[in-house]
Short mmCIF file of C-alpha atoms in Angstrom, two decimals:
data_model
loop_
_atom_site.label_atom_id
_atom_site.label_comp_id
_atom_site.label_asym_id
_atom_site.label_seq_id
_atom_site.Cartn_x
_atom_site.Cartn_y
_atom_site.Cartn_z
CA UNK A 1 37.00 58.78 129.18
CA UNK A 2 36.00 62.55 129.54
CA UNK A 3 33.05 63.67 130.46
CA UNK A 4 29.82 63.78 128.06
CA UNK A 5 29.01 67.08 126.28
CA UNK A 6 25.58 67.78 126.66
CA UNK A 7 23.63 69.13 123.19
CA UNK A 8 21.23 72.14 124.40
CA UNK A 9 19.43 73.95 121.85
CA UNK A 10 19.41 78.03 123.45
CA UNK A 11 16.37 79.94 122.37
CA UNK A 12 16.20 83.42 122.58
CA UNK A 13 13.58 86.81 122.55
CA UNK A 14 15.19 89.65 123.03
CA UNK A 15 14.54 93.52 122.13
CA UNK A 16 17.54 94.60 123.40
CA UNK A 17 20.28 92.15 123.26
CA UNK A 18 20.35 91.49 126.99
CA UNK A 19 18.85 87.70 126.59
CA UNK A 20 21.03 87.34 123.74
CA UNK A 21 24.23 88.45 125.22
CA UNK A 22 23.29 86.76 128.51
CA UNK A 23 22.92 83.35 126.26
CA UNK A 24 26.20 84.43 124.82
CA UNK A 25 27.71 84.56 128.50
CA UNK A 26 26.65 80.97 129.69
CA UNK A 27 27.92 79.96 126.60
CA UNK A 28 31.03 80.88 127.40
CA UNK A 29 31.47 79.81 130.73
CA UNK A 30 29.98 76.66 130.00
CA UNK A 31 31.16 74.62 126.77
CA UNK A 32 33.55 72.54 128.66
CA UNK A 33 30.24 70.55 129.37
CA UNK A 34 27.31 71.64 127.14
CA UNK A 35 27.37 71.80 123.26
CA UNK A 36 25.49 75.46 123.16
CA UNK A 37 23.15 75.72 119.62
CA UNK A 38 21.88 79.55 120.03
CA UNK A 39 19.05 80.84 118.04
CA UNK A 40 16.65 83.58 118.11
CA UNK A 41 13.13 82.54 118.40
CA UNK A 42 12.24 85.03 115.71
CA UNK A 43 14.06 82.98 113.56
CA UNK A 44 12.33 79.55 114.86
CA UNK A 45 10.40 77.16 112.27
CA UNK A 46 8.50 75.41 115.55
CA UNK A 47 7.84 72.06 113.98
CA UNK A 48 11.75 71.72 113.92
CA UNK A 49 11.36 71.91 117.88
CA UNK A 50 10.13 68.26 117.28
CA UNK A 51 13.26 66.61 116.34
CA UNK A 52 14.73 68.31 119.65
CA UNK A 53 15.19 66.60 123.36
CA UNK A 54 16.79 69.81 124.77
CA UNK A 55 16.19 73.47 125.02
CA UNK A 56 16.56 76.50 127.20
CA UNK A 57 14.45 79.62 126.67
CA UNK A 58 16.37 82.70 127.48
CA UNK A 59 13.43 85.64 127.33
CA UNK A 60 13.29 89.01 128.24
CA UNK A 61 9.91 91.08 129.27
CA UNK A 62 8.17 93.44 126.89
CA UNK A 63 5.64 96.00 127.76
CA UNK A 64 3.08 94.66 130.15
CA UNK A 65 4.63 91.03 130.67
CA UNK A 66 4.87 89.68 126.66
CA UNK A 67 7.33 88.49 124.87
CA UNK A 68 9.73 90.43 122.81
CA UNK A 69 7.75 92.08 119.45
CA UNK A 70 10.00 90.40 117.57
CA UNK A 71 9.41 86.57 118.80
CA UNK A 72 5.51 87.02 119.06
CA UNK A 73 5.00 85.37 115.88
CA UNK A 74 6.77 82.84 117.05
CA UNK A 75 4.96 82.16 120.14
CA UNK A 76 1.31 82.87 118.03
CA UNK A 77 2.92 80.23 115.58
CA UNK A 78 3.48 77.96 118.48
CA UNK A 79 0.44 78.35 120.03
CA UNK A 80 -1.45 77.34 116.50
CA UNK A 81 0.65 74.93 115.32
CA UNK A 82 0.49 73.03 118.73
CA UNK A 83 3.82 70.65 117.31
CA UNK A 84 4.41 67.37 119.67
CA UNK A 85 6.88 68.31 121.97
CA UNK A 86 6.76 65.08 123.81
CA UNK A 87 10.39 64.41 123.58
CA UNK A 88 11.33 67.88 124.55
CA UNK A 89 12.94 69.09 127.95
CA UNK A 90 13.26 72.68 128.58
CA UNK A 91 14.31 75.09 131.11
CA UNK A 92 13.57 79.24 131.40
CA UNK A 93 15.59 81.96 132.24
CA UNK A 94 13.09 85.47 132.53
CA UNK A 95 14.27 88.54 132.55
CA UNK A 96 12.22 91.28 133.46
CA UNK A 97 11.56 94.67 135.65
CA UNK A 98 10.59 93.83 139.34
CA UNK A 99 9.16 97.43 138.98
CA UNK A 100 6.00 95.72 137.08
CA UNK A 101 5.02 93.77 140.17
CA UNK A 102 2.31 91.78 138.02
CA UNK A 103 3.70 91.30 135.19
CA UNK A 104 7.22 90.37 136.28
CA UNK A 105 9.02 88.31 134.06
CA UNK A 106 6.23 87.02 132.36
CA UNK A 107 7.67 86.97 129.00
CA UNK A 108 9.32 83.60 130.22
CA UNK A 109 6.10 82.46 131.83
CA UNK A 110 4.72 82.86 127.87
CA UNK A 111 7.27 80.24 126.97
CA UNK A 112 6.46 77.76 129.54
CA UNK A 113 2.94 77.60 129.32
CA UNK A 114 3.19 77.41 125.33
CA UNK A 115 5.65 75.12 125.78
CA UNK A 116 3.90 72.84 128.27
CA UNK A 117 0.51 72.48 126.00
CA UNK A 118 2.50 70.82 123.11
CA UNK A 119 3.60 68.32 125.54
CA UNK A 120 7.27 69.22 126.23
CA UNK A 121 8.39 69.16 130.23
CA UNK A 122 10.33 72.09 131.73
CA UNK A 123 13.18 70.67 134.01
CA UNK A 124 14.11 72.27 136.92
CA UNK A 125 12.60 76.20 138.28
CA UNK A 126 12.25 79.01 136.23
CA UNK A 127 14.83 81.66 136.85
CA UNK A 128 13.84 85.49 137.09
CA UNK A 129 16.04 88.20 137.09
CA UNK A 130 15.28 91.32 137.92
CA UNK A 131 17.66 93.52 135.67
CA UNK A 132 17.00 96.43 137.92
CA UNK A 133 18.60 94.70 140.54
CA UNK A 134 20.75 92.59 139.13
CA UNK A 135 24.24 94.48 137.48
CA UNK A 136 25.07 91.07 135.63
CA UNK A 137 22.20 88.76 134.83
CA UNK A 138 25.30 86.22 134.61
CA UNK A 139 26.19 86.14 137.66
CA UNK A 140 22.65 85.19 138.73
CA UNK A 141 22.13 82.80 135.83
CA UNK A 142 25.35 80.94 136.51
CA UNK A 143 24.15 79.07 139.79
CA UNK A 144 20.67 78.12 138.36
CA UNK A 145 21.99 77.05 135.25
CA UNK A 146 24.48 74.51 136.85
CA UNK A 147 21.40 73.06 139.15
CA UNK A 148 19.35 72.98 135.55
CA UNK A 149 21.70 70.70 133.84
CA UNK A 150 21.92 69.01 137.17
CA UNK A 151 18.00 68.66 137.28
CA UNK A 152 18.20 67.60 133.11
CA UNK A 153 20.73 64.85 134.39
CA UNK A 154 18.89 63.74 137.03
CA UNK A 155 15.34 64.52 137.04
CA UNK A 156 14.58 62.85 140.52
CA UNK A 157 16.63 66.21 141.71
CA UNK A 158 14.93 68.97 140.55
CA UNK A 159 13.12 71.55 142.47
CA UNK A 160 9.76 73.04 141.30
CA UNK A 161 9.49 76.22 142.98
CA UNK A 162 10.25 79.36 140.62
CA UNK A 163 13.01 80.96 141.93
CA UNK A 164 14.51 84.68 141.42
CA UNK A 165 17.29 86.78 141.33
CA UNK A 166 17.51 90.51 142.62
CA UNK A 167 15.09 90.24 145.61
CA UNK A 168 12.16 88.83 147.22
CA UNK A 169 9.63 87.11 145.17
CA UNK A 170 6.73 89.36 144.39
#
């Protein structure tokens, strides 16, 4: 018997393709194991997040710590709509600029707390990369995400500190 693929609905915010492509990436080096559904959240209806158990948020960090322009409708619509996410796990990858010392990464941090008040549970710590620091968000996604589906198998084994990639936490 092989071993069970694992559906995960990817969400992504992106202004310039580097969540997107990074999604892409994991993708890639990962469908031996997980069944990868990638959308962009611009292009979310939330009340279909209902009928989901799984998702990972891949967001990147716009202006002062929001989301993308282009998925802030989506987070407003989120945020109004309030859908019953009971049923949903999620994990978040945040990319941002360690330059913006306050607002690092907090485009992912938008996610999770949106998230969190319809009632879904994040699984596992949130990964930020600094892409100033990082030359391939991959290779610092890679370790977290295999601990993340770890954490999604087995929840008693998940950490809950945030953790980040491309130097000290700030």
């Amino acid at each position: 018997m092989g071993q069970q693929s694992i559906s995960l609905l990817v969400l992504v915010a992106t202004m310039t393709g580097t969540a997107e492509i990074l999604a892409e990436d994991l993708e890639r080096e990962f469908s031996d194991t997980v069944d990868f559904r990638i959308q962009l959240l611009e292009e979310l209806e939330v009340g279909a997040l209902e009928r989901e158990s799984l998702a990972l948020v891949v967001s990147s960090t716009y202006g002062t710590g929001d989301v993308p322009e282009t998925a802030e409708p989506t987070l407003q619509a989120l945020k109004d709509a309030r859908p019953d996410l009971g049923s949903l796990s999620y994990g978040i990858i945040s990319l941002g600029d360690g330059t913006y010392v306050n607002t690092f990464a907090r485009g992912g941090d938008n996610w999770d707390e949106a998230l969190a008040a319809c009632g879904a549970t994040r699984r596992g710590e949130v990964l930020k990369v600094d892409c100033l620091l990082v030359e391939d968000p991959l290779e610092a996604a890679k370790e977290w995400f295999g601990r993340w589906l770890a954490a999604v198998a087995d929840p008693q084994a998940e950490g809950s500190a945030a953790h980040r990639a491309g130097g000290s936490p700030g």
